[in-house]
PDB file of C-alpha atoms in Angstrom:
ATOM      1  CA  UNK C   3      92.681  95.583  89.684  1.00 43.00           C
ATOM      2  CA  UNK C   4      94.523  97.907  91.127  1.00 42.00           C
ATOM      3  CA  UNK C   5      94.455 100.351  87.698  1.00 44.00           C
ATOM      4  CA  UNK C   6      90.828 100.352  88.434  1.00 56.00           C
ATOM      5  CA  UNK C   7      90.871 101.831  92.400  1.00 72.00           C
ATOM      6  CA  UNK C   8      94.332 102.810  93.551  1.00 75.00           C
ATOM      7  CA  UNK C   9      93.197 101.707  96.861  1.00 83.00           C
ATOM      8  CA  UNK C  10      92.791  98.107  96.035  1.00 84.00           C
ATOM      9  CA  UNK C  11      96.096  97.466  97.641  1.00 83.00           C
ATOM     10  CA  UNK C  12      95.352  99.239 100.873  1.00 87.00           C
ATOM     11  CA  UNK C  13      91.763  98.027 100.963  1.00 89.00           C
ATOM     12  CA  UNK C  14      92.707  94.232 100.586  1.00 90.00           C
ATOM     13  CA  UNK C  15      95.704  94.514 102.987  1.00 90.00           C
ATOM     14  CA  UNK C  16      93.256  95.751 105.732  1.00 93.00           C
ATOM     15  CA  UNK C  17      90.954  93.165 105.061  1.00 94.00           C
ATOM     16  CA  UNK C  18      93.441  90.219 104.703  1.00 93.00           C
ATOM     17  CA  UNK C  19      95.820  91.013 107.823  1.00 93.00           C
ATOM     18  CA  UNK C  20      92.140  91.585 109.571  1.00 94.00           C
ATOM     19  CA  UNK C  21      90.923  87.749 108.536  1.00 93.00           C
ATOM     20  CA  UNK C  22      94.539  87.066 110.379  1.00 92.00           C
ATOM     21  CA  UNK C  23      96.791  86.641 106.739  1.00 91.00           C
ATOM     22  CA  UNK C  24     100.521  88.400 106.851  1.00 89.00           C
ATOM     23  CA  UNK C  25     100.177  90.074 103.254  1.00 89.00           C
ATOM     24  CA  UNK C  26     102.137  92.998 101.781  1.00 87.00           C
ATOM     25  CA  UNK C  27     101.201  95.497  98.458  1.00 84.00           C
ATOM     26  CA  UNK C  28     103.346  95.047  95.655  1.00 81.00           C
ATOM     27  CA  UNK C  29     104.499  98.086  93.780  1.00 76.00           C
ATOM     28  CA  UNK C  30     102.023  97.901  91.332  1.00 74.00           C
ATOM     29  CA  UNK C  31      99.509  98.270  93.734  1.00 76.00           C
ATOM     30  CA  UNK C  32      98.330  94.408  94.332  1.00 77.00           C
ATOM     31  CA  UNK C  33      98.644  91.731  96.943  1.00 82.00           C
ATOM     32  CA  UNK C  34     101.459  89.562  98.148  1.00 82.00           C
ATOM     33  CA  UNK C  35     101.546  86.301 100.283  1.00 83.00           C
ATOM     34  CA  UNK C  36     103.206  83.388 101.510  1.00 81.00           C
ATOM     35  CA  UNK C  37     100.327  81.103 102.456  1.00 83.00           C
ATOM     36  CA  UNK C  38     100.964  77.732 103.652  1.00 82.00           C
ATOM     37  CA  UNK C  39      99.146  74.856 100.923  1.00 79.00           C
ATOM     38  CA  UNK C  40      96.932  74.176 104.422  1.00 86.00           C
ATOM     39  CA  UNK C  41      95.692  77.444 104.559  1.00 87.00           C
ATOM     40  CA  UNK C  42      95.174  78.050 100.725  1.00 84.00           C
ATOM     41  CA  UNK C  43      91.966  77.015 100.179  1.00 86.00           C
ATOM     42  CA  UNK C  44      90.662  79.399 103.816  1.00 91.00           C
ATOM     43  CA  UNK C  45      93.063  82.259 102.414  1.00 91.00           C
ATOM     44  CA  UNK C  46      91.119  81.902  98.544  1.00 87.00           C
ATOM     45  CA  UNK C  47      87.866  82.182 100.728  1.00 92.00           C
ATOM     46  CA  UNK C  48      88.844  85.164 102.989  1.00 93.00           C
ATOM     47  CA  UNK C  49      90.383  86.706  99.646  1.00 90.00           C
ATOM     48  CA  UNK C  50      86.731  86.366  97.962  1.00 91.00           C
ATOM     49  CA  UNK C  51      85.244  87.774 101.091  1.00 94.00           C
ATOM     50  CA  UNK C  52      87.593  90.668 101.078  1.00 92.00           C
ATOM     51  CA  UNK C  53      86.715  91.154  97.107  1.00 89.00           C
ATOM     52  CA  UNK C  54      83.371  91.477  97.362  1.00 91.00           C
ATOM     53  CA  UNK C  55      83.103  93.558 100.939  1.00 91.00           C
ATOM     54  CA  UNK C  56      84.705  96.823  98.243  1.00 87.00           C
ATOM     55  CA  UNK C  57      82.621  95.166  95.488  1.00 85.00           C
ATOM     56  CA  UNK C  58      86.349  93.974  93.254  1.00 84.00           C
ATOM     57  CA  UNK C  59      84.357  90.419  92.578  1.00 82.00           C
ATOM     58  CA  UNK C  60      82.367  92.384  89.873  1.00 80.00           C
ATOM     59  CA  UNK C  61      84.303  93.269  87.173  1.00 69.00           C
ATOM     60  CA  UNK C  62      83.541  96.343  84.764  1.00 72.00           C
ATOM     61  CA  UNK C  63      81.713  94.863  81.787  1.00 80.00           C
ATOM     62  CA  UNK C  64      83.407  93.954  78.925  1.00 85.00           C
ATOM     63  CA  UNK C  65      82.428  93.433  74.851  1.00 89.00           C
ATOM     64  CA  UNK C  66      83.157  89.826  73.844  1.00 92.00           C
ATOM     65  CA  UNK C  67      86.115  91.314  71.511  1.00 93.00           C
ATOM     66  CA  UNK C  68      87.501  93.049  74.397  1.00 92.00           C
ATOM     67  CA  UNK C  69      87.460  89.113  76.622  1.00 92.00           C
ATOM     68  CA  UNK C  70      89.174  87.514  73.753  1.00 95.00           C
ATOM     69  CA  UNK C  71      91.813  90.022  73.813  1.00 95.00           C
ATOM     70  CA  UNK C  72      92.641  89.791  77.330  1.00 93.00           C
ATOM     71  CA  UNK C  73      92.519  85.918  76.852  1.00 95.00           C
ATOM     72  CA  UNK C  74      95.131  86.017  74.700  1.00 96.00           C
ATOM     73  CA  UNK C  75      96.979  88.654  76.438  1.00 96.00           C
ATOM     74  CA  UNK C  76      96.864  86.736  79.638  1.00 96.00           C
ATOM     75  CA  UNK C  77      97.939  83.619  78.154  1.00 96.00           C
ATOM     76  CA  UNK C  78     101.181  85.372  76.397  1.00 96.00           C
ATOM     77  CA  UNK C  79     101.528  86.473  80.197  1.00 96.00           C
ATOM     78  CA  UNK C  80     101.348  82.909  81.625  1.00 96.00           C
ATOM     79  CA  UNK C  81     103.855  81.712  78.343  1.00 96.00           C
ATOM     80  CA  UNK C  82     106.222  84.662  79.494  1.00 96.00           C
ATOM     81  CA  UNK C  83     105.824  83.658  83.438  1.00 94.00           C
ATOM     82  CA  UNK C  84     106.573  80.090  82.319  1.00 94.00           C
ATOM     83  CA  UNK C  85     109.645  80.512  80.598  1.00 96.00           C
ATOM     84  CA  UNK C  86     111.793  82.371  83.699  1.00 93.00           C
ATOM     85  CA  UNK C  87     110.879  79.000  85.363  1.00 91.00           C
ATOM     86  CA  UNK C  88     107.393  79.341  86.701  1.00 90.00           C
ATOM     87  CA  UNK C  89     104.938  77.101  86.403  1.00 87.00           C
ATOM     88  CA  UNK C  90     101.003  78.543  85.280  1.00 90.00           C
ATOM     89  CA  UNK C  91      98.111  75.281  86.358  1.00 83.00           C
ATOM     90  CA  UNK C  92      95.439  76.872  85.686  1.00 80.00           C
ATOM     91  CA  UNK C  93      94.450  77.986  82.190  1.00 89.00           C
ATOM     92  CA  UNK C  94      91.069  77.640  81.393  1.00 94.00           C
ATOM     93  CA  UNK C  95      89.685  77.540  77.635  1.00 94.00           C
ATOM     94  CA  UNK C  96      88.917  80.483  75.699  1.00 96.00           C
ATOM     95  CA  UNK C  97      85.501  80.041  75.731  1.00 96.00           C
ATOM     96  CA  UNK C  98      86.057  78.898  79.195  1.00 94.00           C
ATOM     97  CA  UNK C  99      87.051  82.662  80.193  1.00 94.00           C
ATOM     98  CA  UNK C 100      84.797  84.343  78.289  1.00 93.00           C
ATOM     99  CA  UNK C 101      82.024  82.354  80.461  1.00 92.00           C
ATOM    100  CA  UNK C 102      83.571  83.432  83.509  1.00 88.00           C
ATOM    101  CA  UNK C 103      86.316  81.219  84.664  1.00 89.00           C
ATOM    102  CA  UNK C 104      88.944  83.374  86.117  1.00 87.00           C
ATOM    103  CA  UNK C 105      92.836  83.676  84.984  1.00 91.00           C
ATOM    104  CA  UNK C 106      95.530  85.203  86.826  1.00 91.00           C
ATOM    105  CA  UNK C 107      99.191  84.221  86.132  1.00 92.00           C
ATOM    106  CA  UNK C 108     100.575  86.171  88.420  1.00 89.00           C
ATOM    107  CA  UNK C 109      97.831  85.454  91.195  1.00 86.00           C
ATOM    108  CA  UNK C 110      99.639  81.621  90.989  1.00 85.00           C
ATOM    109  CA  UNK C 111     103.230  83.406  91.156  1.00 86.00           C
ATOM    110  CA  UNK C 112     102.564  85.655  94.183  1.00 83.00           C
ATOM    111  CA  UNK C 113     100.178  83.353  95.731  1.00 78.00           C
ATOM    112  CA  UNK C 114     101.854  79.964  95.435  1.00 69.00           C
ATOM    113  CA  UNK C 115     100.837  76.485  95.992  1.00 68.00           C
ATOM    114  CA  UNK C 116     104.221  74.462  96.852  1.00 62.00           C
ATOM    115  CA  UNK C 117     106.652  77.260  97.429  1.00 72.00           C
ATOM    116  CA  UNK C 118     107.005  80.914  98.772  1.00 78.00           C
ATOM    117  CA  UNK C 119     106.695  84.080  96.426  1.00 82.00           C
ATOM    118  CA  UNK C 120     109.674  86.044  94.493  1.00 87.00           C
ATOM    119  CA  UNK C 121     111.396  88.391  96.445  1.00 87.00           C
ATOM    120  CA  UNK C 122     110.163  91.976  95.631  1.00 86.00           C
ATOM    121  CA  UNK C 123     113.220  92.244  93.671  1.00 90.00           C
ATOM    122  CA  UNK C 124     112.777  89.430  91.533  1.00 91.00           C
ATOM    123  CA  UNK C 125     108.925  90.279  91.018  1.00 89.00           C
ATOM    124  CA  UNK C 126     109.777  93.956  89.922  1.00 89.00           C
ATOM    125  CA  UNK C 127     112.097  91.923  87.308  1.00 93.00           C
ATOM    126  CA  UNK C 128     109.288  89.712  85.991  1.00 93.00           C
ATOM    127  CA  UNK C 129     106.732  92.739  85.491  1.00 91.00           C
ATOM    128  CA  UNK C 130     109.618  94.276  83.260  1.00 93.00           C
ATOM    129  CA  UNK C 131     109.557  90.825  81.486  1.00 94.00           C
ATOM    130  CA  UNK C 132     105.950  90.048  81.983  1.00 95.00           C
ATOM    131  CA  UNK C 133     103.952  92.954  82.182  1.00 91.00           C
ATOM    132  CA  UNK C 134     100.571  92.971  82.722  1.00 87.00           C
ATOM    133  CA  UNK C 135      98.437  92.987  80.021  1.00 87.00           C
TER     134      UNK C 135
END
């Protein structure tokens, strides 16, 4: 997201730390958190809120050609994520993405469910393992 407005990072920190969530900008520009697993599901909601307040829950549109191909790039990502040790849940179907469903391997590293995030060391090591597609 953060390729498309530079100011993603700034933009969601305000809106985050203003809904009462401790979060930090990664250096490529995108959001880091420890949240609790009983505050998850109201930091996913606040997240959404934040998204569509600057109008990032509307992505640019894309050919059908152009979904497949970040399908597959995203689930190489989620293979490459997997093998330095974490673990990727959710990954919907390919025609389960190109009808919307939304996959982010790295949203389930930097946001996890049952333990804290990588250091900002160790995250600056996976994007030179993992990079985004």
């Amino acid at each position: 997201m953060s390729a498309i407005d530079p100011d993603f990072g700034k933009n969601m920190k305000a809106c985050l730390q203003e809904a009462g969530f401790d979060v930090s900008i990664t250096e490529d520009g995108d959001i880091k958190s420890a949240v609790p697993s009983d505050q998850l599901s109201v930091f996913r909601k606040a997240r959404a809120k934040c998204e569509a307040e600057f109008g990032y829950d509307k992505p640019p549109e894309q050919t059908t050609a152009q979904k497949k191909k970040l399908y597959h790039a995203l689930v190489s990502l989620a293979d490459c994520l997997e093998s330095q040790g974490y673990a990727i849940a959710q990954r919907p179907s390919e025609q389960a993405f190109l009808d919307g469903a939304i996959f982010d391997p790295y949203g389930e590293v930097l946001i996890p469910r049952n333990s804290t995030p990588p250091s900002d060391d160790e995250y600056k090591r996976l994007l030179k393992l993992c990079p985004y597609p």
